Short mmCIF file of C-alpha atoms in Angstrom, two decimals:
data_model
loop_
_atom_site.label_atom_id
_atom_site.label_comp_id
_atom_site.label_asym_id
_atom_site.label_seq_id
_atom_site.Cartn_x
_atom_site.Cartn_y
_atom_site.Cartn_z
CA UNK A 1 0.00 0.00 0.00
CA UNK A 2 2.72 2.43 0.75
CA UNK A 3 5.13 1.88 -2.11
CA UNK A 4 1.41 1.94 -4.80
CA UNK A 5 0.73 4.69 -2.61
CA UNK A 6 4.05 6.57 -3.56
CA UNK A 7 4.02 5.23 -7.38
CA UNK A 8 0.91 7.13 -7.78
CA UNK A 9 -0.65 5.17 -9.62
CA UNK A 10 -4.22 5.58 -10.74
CA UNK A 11 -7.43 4.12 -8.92
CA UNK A 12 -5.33 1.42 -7.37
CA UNK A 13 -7.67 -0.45 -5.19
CA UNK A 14 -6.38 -1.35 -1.77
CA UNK A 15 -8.69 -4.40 -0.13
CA UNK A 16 -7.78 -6.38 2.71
CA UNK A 17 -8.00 -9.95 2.01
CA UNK A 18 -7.33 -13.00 4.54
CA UNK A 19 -5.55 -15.98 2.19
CA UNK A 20 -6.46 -19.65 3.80
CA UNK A 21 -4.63 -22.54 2.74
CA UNK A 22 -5.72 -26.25 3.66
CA UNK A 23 -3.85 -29.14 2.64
CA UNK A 24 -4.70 -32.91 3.52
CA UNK A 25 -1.84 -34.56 2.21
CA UNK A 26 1.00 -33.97 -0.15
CA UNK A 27 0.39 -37.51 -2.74
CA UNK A 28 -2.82 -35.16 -4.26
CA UNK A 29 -0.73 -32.42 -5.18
CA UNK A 30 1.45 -34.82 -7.90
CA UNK A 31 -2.25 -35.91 -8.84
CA UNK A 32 -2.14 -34.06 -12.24
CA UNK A 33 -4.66 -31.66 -13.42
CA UNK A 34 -8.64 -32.62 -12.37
CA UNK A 35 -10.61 -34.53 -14.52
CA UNK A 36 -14.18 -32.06 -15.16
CA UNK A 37 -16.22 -35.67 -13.99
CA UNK A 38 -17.97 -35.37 -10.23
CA UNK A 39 -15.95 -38.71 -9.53
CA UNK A 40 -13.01 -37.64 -9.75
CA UNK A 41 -13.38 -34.75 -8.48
CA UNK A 42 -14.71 -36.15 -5.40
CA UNK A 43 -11.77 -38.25 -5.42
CA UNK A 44 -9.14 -35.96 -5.39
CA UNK A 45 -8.40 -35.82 -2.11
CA UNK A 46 -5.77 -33.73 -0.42
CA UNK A 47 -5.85 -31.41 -2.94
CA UNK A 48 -5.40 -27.41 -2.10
CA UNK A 49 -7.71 -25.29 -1.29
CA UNK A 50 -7.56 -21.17 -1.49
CA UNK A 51 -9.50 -19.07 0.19
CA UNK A 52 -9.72 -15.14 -0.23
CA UNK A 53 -11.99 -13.13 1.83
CA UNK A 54 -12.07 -9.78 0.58
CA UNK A 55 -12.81 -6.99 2.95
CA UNK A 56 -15.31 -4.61 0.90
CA UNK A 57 -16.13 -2.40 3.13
CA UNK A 58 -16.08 1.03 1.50
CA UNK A 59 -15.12 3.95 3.37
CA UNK A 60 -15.82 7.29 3.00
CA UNK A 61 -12.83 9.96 3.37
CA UNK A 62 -12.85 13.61 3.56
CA UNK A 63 -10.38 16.44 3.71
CA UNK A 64 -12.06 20.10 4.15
CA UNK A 65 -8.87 22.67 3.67
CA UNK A 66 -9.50 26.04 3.40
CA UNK A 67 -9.12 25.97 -0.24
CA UNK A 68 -9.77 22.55 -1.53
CA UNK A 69 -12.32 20.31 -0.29
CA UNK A 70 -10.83 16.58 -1.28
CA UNK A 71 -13.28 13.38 -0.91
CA UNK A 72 -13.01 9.80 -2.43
CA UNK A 73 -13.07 6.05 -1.07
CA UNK A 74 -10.59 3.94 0.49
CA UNK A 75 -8.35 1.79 -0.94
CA UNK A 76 -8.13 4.49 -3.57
CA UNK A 77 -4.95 6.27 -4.31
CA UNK A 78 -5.83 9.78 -5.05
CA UNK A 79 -9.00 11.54 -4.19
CA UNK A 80 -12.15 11.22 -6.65
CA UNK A 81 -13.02 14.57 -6.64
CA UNK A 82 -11.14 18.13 -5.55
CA UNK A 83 -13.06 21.03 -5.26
CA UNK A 84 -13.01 24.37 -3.91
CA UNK A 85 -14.49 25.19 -0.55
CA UNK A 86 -16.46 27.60 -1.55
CA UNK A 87 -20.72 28.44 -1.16
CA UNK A 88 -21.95 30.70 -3.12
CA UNK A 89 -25.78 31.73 -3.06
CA UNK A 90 -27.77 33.95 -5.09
CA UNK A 91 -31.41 35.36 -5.14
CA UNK A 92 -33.40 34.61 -8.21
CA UNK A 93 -36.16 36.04 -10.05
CA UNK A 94 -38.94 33.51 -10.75
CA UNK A 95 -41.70 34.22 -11.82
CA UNK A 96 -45.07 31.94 -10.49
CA UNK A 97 -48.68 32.01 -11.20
CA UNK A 98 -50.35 32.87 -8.31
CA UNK A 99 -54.82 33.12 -8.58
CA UNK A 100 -56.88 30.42 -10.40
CA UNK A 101 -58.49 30.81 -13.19
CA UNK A 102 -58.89 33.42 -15.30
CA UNK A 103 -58.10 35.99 -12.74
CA UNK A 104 -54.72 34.63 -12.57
CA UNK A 105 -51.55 37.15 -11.48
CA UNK A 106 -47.96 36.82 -12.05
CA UNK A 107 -46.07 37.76 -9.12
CA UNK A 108 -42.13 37.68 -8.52
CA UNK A 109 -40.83 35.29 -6.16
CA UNK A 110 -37.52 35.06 -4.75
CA UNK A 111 -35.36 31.70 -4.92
CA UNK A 112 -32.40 31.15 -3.43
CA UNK A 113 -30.00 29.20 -5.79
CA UNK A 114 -26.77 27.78 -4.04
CA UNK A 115 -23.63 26.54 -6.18
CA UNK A 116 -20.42 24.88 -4.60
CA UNK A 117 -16.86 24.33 -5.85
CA UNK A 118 -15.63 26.09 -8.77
CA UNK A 119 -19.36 26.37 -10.27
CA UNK A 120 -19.49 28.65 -7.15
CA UNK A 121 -16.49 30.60 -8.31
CA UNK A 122 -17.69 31.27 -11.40
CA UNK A 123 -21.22 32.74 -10.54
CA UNK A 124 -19.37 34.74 -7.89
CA UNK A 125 -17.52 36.19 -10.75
CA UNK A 126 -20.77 36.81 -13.01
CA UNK A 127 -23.29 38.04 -10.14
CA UNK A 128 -21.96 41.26 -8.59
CA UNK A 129 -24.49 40.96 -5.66
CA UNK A 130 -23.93 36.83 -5.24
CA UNK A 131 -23.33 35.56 -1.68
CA UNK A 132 -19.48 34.05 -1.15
CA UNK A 133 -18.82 31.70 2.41
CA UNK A 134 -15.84 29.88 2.35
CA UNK A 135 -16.66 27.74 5.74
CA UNK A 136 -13.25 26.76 6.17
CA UNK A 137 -10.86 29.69 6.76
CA UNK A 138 -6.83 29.05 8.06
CA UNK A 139 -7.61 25.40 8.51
CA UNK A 140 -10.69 25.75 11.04
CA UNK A 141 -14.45 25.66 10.75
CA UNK A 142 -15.78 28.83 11.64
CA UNK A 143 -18.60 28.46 13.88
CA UNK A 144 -20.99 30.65 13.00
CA UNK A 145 -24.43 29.92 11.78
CA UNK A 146 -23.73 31.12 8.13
CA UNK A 147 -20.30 28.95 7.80
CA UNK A 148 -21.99 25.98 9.19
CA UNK A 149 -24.80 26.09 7.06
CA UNK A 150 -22.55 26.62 4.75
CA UNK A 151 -20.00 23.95 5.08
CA UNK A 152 -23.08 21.14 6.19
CA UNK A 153 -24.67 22.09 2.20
CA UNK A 154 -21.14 21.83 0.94
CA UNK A 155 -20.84 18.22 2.70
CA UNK A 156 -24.24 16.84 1.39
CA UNK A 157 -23.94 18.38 -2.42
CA UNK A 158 -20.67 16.50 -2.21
CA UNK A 159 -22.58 12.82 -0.84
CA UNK A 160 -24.92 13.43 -3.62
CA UNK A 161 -24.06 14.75 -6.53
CA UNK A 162 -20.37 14.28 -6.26
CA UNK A 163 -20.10 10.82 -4.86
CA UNK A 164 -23.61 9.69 -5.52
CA UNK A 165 -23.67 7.51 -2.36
CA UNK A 166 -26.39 6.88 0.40
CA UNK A 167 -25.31 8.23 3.65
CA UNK A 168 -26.70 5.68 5.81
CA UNK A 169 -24.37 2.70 3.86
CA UNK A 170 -20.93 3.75 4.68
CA UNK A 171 -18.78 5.28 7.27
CA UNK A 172 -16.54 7.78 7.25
CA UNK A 173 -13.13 9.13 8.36
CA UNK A 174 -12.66 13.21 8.38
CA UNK A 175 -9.23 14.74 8.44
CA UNK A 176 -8.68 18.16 10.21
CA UNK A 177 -5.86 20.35 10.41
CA UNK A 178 -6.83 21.53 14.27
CA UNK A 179 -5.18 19.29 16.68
CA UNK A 180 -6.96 17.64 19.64
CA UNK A 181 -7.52 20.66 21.97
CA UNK A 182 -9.86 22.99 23.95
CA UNK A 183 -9.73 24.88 20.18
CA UNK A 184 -10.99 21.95 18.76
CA UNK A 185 -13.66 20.42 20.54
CA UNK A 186 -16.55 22.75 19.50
CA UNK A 187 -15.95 22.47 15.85
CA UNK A 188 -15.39 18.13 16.23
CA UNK A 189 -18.71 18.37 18.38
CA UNK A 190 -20.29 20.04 15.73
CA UNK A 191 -18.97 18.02 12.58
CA UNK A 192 -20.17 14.55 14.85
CA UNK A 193 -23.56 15.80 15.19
CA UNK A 194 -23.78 16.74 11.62
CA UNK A 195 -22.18 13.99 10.20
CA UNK A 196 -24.89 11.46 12.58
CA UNK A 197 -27.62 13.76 12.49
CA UNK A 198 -28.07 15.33 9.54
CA UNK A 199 -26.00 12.87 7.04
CA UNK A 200 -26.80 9.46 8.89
CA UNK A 201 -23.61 8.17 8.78
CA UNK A 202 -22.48 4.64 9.76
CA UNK A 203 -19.42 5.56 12.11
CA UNK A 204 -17.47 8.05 12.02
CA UNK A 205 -13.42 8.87 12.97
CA UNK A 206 -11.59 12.16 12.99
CA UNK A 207 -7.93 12.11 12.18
CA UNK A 208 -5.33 14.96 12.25
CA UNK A 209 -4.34 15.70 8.65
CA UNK A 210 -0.59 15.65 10.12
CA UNK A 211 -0.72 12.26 11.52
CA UNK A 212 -2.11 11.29 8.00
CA UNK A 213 0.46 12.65 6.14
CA UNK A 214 3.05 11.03 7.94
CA UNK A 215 0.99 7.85 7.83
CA UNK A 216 1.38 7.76 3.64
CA UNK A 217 4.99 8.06 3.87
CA UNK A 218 5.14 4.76 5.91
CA UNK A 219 6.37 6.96 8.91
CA UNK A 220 4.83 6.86 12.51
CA UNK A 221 7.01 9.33 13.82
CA UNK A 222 8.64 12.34 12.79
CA UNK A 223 7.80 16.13 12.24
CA UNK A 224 5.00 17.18 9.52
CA UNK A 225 5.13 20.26 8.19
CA UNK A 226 2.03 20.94 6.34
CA UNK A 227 1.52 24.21 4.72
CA UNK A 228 -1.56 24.30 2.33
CA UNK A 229 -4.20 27.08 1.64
CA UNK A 230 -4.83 29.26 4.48
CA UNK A 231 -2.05 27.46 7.45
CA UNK A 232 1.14 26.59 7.74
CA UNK A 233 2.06 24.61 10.41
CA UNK A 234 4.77 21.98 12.51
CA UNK A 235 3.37 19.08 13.87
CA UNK A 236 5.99 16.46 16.17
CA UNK A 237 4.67 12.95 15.30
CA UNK A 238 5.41 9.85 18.38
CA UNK A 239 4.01 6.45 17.28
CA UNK A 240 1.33 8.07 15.00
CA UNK A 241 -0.05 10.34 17.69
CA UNK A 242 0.67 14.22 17.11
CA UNK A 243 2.16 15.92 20.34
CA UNK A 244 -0.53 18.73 21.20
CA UNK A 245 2.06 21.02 22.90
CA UNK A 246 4.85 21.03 20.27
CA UNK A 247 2.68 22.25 17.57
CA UNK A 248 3.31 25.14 15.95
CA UNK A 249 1.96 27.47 13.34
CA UNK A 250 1.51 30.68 11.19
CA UNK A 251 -1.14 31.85 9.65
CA UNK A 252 1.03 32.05 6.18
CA UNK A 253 0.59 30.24 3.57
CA UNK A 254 -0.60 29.70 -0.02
CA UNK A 255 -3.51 32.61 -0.32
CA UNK A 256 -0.36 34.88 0.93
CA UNK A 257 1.86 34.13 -1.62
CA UNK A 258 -0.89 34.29 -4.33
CA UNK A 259 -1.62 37.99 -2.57
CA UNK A 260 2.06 38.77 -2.99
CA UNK A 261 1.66 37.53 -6.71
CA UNK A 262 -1.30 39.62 -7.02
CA UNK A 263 -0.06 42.59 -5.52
CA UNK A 264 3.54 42.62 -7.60
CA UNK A 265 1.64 42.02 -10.55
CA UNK A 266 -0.57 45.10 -10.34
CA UNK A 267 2.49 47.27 -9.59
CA UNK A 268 3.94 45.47 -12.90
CA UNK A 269 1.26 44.97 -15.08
CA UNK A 270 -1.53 47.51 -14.21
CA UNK A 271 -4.80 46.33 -12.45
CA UNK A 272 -6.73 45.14 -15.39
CA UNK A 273 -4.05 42.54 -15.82
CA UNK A 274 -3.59 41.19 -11.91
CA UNK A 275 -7.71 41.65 -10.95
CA UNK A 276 -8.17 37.74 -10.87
CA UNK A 277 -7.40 35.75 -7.60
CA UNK A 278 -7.81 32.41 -9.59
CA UNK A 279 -5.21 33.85 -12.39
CA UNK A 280 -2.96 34.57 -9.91
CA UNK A 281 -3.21 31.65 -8.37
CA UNK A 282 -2.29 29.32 -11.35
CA UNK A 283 0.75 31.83 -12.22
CA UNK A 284 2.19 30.79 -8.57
CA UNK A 285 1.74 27.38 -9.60
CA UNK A 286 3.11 27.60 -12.81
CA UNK A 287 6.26 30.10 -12.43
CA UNK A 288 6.80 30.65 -9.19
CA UNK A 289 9.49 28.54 -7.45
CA UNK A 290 11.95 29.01 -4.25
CA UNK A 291 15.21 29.81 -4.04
CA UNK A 292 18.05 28.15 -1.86
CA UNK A 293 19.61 31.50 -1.05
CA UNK A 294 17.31 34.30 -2.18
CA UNK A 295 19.70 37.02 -1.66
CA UNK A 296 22.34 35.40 -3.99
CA UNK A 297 19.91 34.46 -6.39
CA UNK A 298 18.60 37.76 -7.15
CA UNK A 299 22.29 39.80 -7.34
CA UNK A 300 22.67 37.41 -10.21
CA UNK A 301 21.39 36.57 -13.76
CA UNK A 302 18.03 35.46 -15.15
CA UNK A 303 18.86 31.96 -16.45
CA UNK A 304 15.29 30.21 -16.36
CA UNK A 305 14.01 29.88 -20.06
CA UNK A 306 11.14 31.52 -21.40
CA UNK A 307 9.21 28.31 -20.96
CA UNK A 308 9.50 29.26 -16.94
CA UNK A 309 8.96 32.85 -17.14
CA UNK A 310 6.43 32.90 -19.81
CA UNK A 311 2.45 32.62 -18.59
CA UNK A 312 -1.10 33.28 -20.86
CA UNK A 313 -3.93 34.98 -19.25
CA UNK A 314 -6.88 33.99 -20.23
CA UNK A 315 -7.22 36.87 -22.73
CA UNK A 316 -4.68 34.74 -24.38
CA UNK A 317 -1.79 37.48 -24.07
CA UNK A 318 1.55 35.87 -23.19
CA UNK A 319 3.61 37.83 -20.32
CA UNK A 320 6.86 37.27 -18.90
CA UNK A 321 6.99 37.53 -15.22
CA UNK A 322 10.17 38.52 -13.64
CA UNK A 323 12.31 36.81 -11.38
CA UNK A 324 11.28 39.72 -8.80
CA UNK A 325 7.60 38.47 -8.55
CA UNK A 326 8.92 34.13 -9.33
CA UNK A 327 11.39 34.17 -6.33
CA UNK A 328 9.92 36.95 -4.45
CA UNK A 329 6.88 36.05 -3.45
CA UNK A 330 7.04 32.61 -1.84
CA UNK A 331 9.76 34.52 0.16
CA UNK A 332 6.42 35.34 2.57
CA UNK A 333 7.07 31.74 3.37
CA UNK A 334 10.62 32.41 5.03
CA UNK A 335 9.70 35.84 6.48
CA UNK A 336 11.14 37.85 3.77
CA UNK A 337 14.40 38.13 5.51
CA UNK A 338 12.66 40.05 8.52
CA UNK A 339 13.57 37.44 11.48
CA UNK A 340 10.53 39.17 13.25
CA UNK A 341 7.63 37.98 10.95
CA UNK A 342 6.89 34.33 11.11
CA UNK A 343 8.94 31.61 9.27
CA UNK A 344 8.76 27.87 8.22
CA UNK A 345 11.95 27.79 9.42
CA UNK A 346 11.06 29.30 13.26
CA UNK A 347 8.04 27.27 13.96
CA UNK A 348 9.94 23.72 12.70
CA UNK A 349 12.57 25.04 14.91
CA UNK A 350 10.15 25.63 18.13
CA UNK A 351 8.46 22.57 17.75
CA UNK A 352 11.77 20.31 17.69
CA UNK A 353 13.32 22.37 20.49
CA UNK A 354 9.71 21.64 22.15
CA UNK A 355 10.32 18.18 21.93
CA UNK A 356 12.20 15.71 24.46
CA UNK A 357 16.22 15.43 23.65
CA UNK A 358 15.78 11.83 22.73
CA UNK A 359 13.25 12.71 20.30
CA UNK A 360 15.17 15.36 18.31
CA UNK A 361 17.04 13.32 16.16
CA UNK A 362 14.06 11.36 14.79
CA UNK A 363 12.37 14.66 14.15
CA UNK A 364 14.72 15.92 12.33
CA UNK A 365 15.70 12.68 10.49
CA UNK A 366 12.41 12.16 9.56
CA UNK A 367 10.70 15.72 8.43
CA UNK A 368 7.79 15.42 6.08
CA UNK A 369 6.46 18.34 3.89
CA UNK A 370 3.02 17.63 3.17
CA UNK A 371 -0.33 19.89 1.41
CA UNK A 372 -0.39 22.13 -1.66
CA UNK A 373 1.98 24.76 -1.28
CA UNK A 374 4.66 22.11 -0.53
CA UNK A 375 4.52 21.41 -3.88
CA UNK A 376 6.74 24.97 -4.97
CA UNK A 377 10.08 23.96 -6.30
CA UNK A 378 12.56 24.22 -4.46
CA UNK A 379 11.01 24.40 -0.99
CA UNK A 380 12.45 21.27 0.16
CA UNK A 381 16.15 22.13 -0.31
CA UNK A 382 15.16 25.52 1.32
CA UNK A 383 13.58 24.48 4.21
CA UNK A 384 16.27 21.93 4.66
CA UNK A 385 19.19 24.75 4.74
CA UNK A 386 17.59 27.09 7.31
CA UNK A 387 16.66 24.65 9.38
CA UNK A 388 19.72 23.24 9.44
CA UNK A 389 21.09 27.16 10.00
CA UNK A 390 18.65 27.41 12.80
CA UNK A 391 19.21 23.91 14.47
CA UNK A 392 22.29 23.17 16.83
CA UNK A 393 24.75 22.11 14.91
CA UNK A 394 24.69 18.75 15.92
CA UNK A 395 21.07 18.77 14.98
CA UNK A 396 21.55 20.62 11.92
CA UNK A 397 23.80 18.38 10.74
CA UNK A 398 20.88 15.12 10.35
CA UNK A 399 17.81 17.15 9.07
CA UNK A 400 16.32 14.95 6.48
CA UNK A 401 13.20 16.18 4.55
CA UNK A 402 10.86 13.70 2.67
CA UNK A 403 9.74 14.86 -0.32
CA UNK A 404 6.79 12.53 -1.63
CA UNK A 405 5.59 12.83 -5.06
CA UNK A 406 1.49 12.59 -3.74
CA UNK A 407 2.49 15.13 -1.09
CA UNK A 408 -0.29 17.73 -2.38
CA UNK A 409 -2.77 15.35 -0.91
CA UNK A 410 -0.73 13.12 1.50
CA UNK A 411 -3.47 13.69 4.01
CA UNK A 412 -6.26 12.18 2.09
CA UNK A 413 -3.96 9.46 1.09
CA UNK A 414 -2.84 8.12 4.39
CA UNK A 415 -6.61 8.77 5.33
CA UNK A 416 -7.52 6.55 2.67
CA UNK A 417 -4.94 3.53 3.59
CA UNK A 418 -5.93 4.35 7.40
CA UNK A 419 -9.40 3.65 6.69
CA UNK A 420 -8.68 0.31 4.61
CA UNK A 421 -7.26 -1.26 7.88
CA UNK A 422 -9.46 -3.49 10.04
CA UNK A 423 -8.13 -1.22 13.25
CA UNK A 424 -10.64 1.33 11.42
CA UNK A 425 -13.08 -0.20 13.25
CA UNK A 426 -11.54 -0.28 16.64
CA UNK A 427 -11.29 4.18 16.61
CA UNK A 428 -14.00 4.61 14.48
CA UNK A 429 -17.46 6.42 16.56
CA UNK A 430 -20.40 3.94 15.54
CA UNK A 431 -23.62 5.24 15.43
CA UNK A 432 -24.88 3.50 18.92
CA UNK A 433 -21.97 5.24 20.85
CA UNK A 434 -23.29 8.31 19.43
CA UNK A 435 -26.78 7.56 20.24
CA UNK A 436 -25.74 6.11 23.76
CA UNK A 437 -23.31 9.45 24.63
CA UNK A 438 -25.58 12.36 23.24
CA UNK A 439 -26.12 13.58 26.11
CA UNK A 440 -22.15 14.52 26.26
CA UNK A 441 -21.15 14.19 23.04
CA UNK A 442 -18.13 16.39 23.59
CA UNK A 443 -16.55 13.91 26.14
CA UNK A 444 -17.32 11.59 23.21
CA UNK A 445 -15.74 12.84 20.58
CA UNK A 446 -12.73 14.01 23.41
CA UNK A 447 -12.42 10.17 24.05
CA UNK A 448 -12.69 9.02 20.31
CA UNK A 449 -10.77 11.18 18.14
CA UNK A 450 -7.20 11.73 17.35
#
């Protein structure tokens, strides 16, 4: 599972199967090939018999980040579907018939018409006086009414007309970038009750998305640093249990480079050209990478091709974007050079220094980048060099970062071989625990998740 899991390849399916093997005696096995007659078959005795006992369970798993939502089944290597985690709503003319008869009136009614994922984006973008929630902001739930109603329509479009499954058949396992805490309890509260109110599920387990992505490396210890949409953050891993304590995080990430992008590309470009967030966005991905030594790298030459520098907007004009804005923005990542703002490099550093002594090493042998903005060029090498800068030198001297090729959704993926295990079972919340500890279903969901 972990080696198809880092081959990547497509829609492998993962089932658990028990293999039995009875034999009565070895003299059958020389028999020769069975005759297709009933009395020979019946004589052949001692022959073997296999067994396989496949596990098909199907499991539901889902990965809310504040910009992607990812869902999909277990066993699977990649999710099914990635969307944005976005809600938009608009108000609707409609016109009804209202009267009988001949003295029939039209009168205007008002509908309320939602749209989710990138379907949302793009009526955001046509209706001027459309409704935008994005339910998941810096890797938490917010917790008001809107962003819940929000985020629960978001889940069920998604069971529906995404996944086209029945709720009640299937159980499911939620990753979620808050770990176990005071923080997190209302929003895990809140996603159990949904999740067995609302969407009948069979059982449910929540799962930190750092644990996870340590999990599809084939590591059950070692330091995560996950930096997606909306959070960037360090997360110790002992025995595949994150270490509440010695996490640390920043609220920097991917929408603040693409706002660096955005904002260097107005001053370059004018504001007609730079008015997009989504065009912006897929320029970072496209051109912008990260530098081992930033400062060096811009006293000297230009020496990407025009391949790297070169990217069409959608008007179809071709621009070249300069090394300024392709280096300079996913310095945000590093603090910019200002050892006061928050860095990748300082919260790593406070979270291993956290950490017992006889822990270090395996932290630092065994560091994991993991989510979407992990996937800049470059980053690796970069956060491997300050840390090692920032370490004690006897420290800095071991750091090790693993650099998977499914990192952009390593949390869904070790979700998804989590879930195929029979220990699912064991941590999962079934619906008659839920029903049984209602009454205190935040001790529940204290007790049961991870």
């Amino acid at each position: 599972q972990r080696q198809a899991g880092r081959a990547g390849v497509q829609q492998t399916q993962w089932k658990p199967f028990r293999l039995r093997v009875f034999s009565t005696g070895a003299a059958a096995v020389a028999a020769g090939p069975p005759v297709p007659s009933a009395g020979t078959m019946a004589a052949l005795e001692g022959r073997m018999e296999l067994e396989c006992t496949m596990d098909e369970q199907d499991v539901i798993v889902l990965d809310s980040g504040s910009g992607y939502l990812k869902v999909g089944f277990s066993g699977e290597d990649a999710p099914r579907a990635v969307l944005p985690s976005v809600v938009t709503t608009t108000m609707a003319d409609e016109a009804r018939e209202d009267g009988d008869g001949a003295n029939a009136e039209l009168a205007a009614a008002l509908k309320k018409q939602a749209y989710y994922g990138d379907e949302a984006l793009r009526e955001a973008m046509m209706n001027a006086n459309a409704n935008v929630v994005r339910p998941v902001q810096r890797g938490c739930v917010f917790m008001s009414s809107q962003h819940k109603d929000a985020l629960e329509s978001l889940w069920d479009h998604t069971w529906r007309n995404v996944l086209g499954v029945e709720q009640e058949e299937l159980p499911v396992l939620i990753a979620d970038a808050q770990p176990l805490g005071q923080s997190a309890y209302a929003s895990r509260q809140w996603t159990a009750e949904v999740m067995f109110e609302k969407l009948k599920v069979k059982s449910l387990a929540i799962f930190n998305t750092a644990v996870l992505s340590l999990f599809s490396t084939g590591r059950t210890r070692g330091l995560v640093v996950e930096s997606g949409e909306g959070i960037t953050q360090a997360v110790p891993v002992f025995e595949g249990y994150a270490i509440p304590h010695a996490i640390f995080k920043m609220e920097v990430a991917g929408q603040d480079i693409t706002a660096k992008v955005q904002e260097m590309m107005k001053r370059d470009f004018g504001e007609s050209q730079a008015s997009s967030y989504r065009d912006m966005q897929a320029l970072k991905e496209k051109v912008c990478n990260v530098c081992v030594d930033y400062r060096m790298a811009m006293k000297g030459p230009d020496i990407d091709d025009e391949e790297a520098k070169s990217f069409e907007l959608p008007d179809g004009k071709i621009i070249k974007v300069s090394k300024e804005i392709r280096t300079g923005a996913p310095e945000v990542l590093f603090g910019s050079g200002d050892s006061k703002l928050p860095s990748m490099q300082k919260i790593c550093n406070e979270a291993i220094m956290t950490c017992d002594l006889d822990f270090r090493q395996d932290l630092v042998r065994s560091l994991v980048v993991a989510g979407g903005t992990s996937m800049l060029p470059g980053l690796a090498p970069r956060l491997k060099s300050e840390l090692a800068a920032a370490l004690p030198a006897e420290l800095g001297r071991q750091v090790e970062v693993c650099v998977d090729s499914q990192r952009r959704y390593a949390a869904w993926i070790g979700g998804s071989m989590f879930a195929s295990m029979s220990t699912f079972d064991q941590v999962a919340i079934t619906k008659q625990e839920y029903e049984e500890g209602k009454a205190d279903v935040r001790s529940l969901v204290a007790r049961k998740t991870f």
